[in-house]
Amino acid sequence: AGEVKYANQNIAEENELLGKNVPMLTHEGKQTLNGIQATSWARIRSLDSDYVRSGRQRTLALALMNKVASYGKLEKIALLEDSAGMFETNMNAMDIMRVAMDAIDVIDDTREYRAPADGMFRVQDNPWMMIVDWDQQLKDLHKFIWEEE
């Protein structure tokens, strides 16, 4: 709770910096946000912990992937064409398109893993930090990636 207040502070800052007039959020809960609203929500720092903030960022990334996965083939190609000039890379346009099309074809088969996983860390209060059980964490991560026991 309280995310709307902090997201709106971030939206106001973005509006001022970019000369935009993006609407403020009016309520909490599941809703469709535009780009500035979504990144303002995902970047909230002062409400809770970095751990919770990274959870908001994962939620946003998965929501974007699910949105793109719902597009038809032509919509996906149009999205790639529209966003092609937004990135700098040493890859040529054909290589980028090939990699992107491969990624888009499997985007609806996304699996998520968070490290450290629940039960594999403890929290130290002062200073706040997570103490990770790396022996257990690495075994679990390998199991997830390579599906090995």
mmCIF file of C-alpha atoms in Angstrom:
data_model
loop_
_atom_site.group_PDB
_atom_site.id
_atom_site.type_symbol
_atom_site.label_atom_id
_atom_site.label_comp_id
_atom_site.label_asym_id
_atom_site.label_seq_id
_atom_site.Cartn_x
_atom_site.Cartn_y
_atom_site.Cartn_z
ATOM 1 C CA ALA A 1 0.000 0.000 0.000
ATOM 2 C CA GLY A 2 1.120 3.563 -0.562
ATOM 3 C CA GLU A 3 2.597 2.876 -3.995
ATOM 4 C CA VAL A 4 0.328 5.413 -5.728
ATOM 5 C CA LYS A 5 1.807 8.316 -3.743
ATOM 6 C CA TYR A 6 5.386 7.387 -4.619
ATOM 7 C CA ALA A 7 4.623 6.470 -8.232
ATOM 8 C CA ASN A 8 2.920 9.851 -8.653
ATOM 9 C CA GLN A 9 5.998 11.610 -7.264
ATOM 10 C CA ASN A 10 8.068 9.831 -9.915
ATOM 11 C CA ILE A 11 5.507 10.659 -12.633
ATOM 12 C CA ALA A 12 5.619 14.345 -11.633
ATOM 13 C CA GLU A 13 9.425 14.334 -11.901
ATOM 14 C CA GLU A 14 9.294 12.690 -15.330
ATOM 15 C CA ASN A 15 6.635 15.155 -16.502
ATOM 16 C CA GLU A 16 8.843 18.052 -15.448
ATOM 17 C CA LEU A 17 12.019 16.615 -16.963
ATOM 18 C CA LEU A 18 10.411 15.606 -20.254
ATOM 19 C CA GLY A 19 7.866 18.407 -20.571
ATOM 20 C CA LYS A 20 5.039 15.858 -20.574
ATOM 21 C CA ASN A 21 1.605 15.843 -18.982
ATOM 22 C CA VAL A 22 1.218 12.160 -18.094
ATOM 23 C CA PRO A 23 -1.800 11.599 -15.808
ATOM 24 C CA MET A 24 -1.228 10.670 -12.192
ATOM 25 C CA LEU A 25 -2.407 7.310 -10.871
ATOM 26 C CA THR A 26 -5.735 7.475 -9.063
ATOM 27 C CA HIS A 27 -5.902 4.086 -7.370
ATOM 28 C CA GLU A 28 -3.939 0.978 -6.475
ATOM 29 C CA GLY A 29 -4.467 -2.463 -7.959
ATOM 30 C CA LYS A 30 -4.131 -4.072 -11.348
ATOM 31 C CA GLN A 31 -4.482 -1.575 -14.194
ATOM 32 C CA THR A 32 -3.025 -0.666 -17.572
ATOM 33 C CA LEU A 33 -0.316 1.990 -17.361
ATOM 34 C CA ASN A 34 1.512 3.930 -20.036
ATOM 35 C CA GLY A 35 5.323 3.826 -20.230
ATOM 36 C CA ILE A 36 6.062 6.693 -17.858
ATOM 37 C CA GLN A 37 3.472 5.513 -15.340
ATOM 38 C CA ALA A 38 4.810 1.950 -15.454
ATOM 39 C CA THR A 39 8.462 2.866 -15.053
ATOM 40 C CA SER A 40 7.556 5.378 -12.317
ATOM 41 C CA TRP A 41 5.815 2.585 -10.423
ATOM 42 C CA ALA A 42 8.645 0.095 -10.981
ATOM 43 C CA ARG A 43 11.293 2.579 -9.813
ATOM 44 C CA ILE A 44 9.759 3.361 -6.411
ATOM 45 C CA ARG A 45 12.680 3.411 -3.960
ATOM 46 C CA SER A 46 11.539 5.047 -0.739
ATOM 47 C CA LEU A 47 8.509 2.925 0.175
ATOM 48 C CA ASP A 48 10.076 -0.442 0.902
ATOM 49 C CA SER A 49 13.219 -2.436 0.130
ATOM 50 C CA ASP A 50 15.309 -2.996 -2.976
ATOM 51 C CA TYR A 51 14.030 -6.570 -2.853
ATOM 52 C CA VAL A 52 10.421 -5.371 -3.228
ATOM 53 C CA ARG A 53 11.436 -2.835 -5.895
ATOM 54 C CA SER A 54 13.066 -5.581 -7.963
ATOM 55 C CA GLY A 55 9.782 -7.502 -7.612
ATOM 56 C CA ARG A 56 7.937 -4.552 -9.156
ATOM 57 C CA GLN A 57 10.464 -4.523 -11.983
ATOM 58 C CA ARG A 58 9.942 -8.264 -12.612
ATOM 59 C CA THR A 59 6.164 -7.730 -12.587
ATOM 60 C CA LEU A 60 6.541 -4.999 -15.212
ATOM 61 C CA ALA A 61 8.917 -7.039 -17.394
ATOM 62 C CA LEU A 62 6.598 -10.065 -17.343
ATOM 63 C CA ALA A 63 3.552 -7.896 -18.105
ATOM 64 C CA LEU A 64 5.363 -6.447 -21.132
ATOM 65 C CA MET A 65 6.389 -9.902 -22.341
ATOM 66 C CA ASN A 66 2.839 -11.201 -21.936
ATOM 67 C CA LYS A 67 1.500 -8.206 -23.866
ATOM 68 C CA VAL A 68 3.888 -8.827 -26.749
ATOM 69 C CA ALA A 69 3.114 -12.568 -26.646
ATOM 70 C CA SER A 70 -0.567 -11.729 -27.224
ATOM 71 C CA TYR A 71 0.241 -9.894 -30.483
ATOM 72 C CA GLY A 72 -0.231 -11.516 -33.868
ATOM 73 C CA LYS A 73 2.788 -12.100 -36.120
ATOM 74 C CA LEU A 74 2.263 -8.856 -38.070
ATOM 75 C CA GLU A 75 1.902 -6.818 -34.862
ATOM 76 C CA LYS A 76 5.136 -8.343 -33.560
ATOM 77 C CA ILE A 77 6.989 -7.447 -36.766
ATOM 78 C CA ALA A 78 5.587 -3.888 -36.624
ATOM 79 C CA LEU A 79 6.759 -3.582 -33.011
ATOM 80 C CA LEU A 80 10.257 -4.667 -34.021
ATOM 81 C CA GLU A 81 10.329 -2.183 -36.887
ATOM 82 C CA ASP A 82 9.062 0.650 -34.662
ATOM 83 C CA SER A 83 11.663 -0.029 -31.974
ATOM 84 C CA ALA A 84 14.632 -0.791 -34.250
ATOM 85 C CA GLY A 85 16.127 2.699 -34.005
ATOM 86 C CA MET A 86 15.920 2.822 -30.204
ATOM 87 C CA PHE A 87 18.955 0.612 -29.577
ATOM 88 C CA GLU A 88 22.647 0.842 -30.324
ATOM 89 C CA THR A 89 24.460 -2.344 -31.215
ATOM 90 C CA ASN A 90 27.195 -3.722 -33.440
ATOM 91 C CA MET A 91 24.705 -6.208 -34.918
ATOM 92 C CA ASN A 92 23.362 -5.533 -38.384
ATOM 93 C CA ALA A 93 19.623 -5.059 -38.931
ATOM 94 C CA MET A 94 19.095 -8.580 -40.329
ATOM 95 C CA ASP A 95 20.784 -10.229 -37.321
ATOM 96 C CA ILE A 96 18.725 -8.140 -34.912
ATOM 97 C CA MET A 97 15.519 -9.091 -36.696
ATOM 98 C CA ARG A 98 16.447 -12.798 -36.652
ATOM 99 C CA VAL A 99 17.272 -12.783 -32.919
ATOM 100 C CA ALA A 100 14.156 -10.758 -32.126
ATOM 101 C CA MET A 101 11.883 -13.056 -34.124
ATOM 102 C CA ASP A 102 13.340 -16.093 -32.347
ATOM 103 C CA ALA A 103 12.728 -14.425 -28.983
ATOM 104 C CA ILE A 104 9.212 -13.341 -29.884
ATOM 105 C CA ASP A 105 8.333 -16.877 -31.001
ATOM 106 C CA VAL A 106 9.123 -18.273 -27.538
ATOM 107 C CA ILE A 107 8.045 -15.334 -25.394
ATOM 108 C CA ASP A 108 4.823 -17.058 -24.328
ATOM 109 C CA ASP A 109 6.873 -19.925 -22.860
ATOM 110 C CA THR A 110 8.600 -17.781 -20.255
ATOM 111 C CA ARG A 111 9.689 -19.213 -16.924
ATOM 112 C CA GLU A 112 10.729 -17.028 -14.028
ATOM 113 C CA TYR A 113 13.358 -17.590 -11.369
ATOM 114 C CA ARG A 114 14.362 -15.165 -8.633
ATOM 115 C CA ALA A 115 17.672 -15.320 -6.836
ATOM 116 C CA PRO A 116 17.978 -15.556 -4.010
ATOM 117 C CA ALA A 117 14.963 -17.834 -3.862
ATOM 118 C CA ASP A 118 12.658 -17.969 -0.864
ATOM 119 C CA GLY A 119 14.144 -19.953 2.001
ATOM 120 C CA MET A 120 17.709 -19.545 0.717
ATOM 121 C CA PHE A 121 18.603 -16.360 2.541
ATOM 122 C CA ARG A 122 18.187 -14.549 5.805
ATOM 123 C CA VAL A 123 17.910 -10.819 6.342
ATOM 124 C CA GLN A 124 20.292 -8.871 8.526
ATOM 125 C CA ASP A 125 18.651 -5.704 9.851
ATOM 126 C CA ASN A 126 21.416 -3.216 10.529
ATOM 127 C CA PRO A 127 22.798 -2.629 8.007
ATOM 128 C CA TRP A 128 20.047 -4.214 5.922
ATOM 129 C CA MET A 129 21.375 -6.986 3.729
ATOM 130 C CA MET A 130 20.478 -10.439 2.547
ATOM 131 C CA ILE A 131 22.778 -13.265 3.612
ATOM 132 C CA VAL A 132 22.475 -15.945 0.919
ATOM 133 C CA ASP A 133 23.044 -19.677 1.368
ATOM 134 C CA TRP A 134 25.023 -19.960 -1.887
ATOM 135 C CA ASP A 135 25.554 -23.726 -1.700
ATOM 136 C CA GLN A 136 21.805 -24.316 -1.669
ATOM 137 C CA GLN A 137 21.062 -21.410 -4.043
ATOM 138 C CA LEU A 138 23.464 -22.574 -6.765
ATOM 139 C CA LYS A 139 22.098 -26.137 -6.695
ATOM 140 C CA ASP A 140 18.563 -24.805 -7.040
ATOM 141 C CA LEU A 141 19.515 -22.424 -9.857
ATOM 142 C CA HIS A 142 21.273 -25.213 -11.775
ATOM 143 C CA LYS A 143 18.197 -27.387 -11.349
ATOM 144 C CA PHE A 144 16.037 -24.599 -12.796
ATOM 145 C CA ILE A 145 18.310 -23.865 -15.767
ATOM 146 C CA TRP A 146 19.345 -27.375 -16.732
ATOM 147 C CA GLU A 147 16.428 -29.258 -15.187
ATOM 148 C CA GLU A 148 18.837 -31.501 -13.323
ATOM 149 C CA GLU A 149 18.503 -32.975 -9.869
#
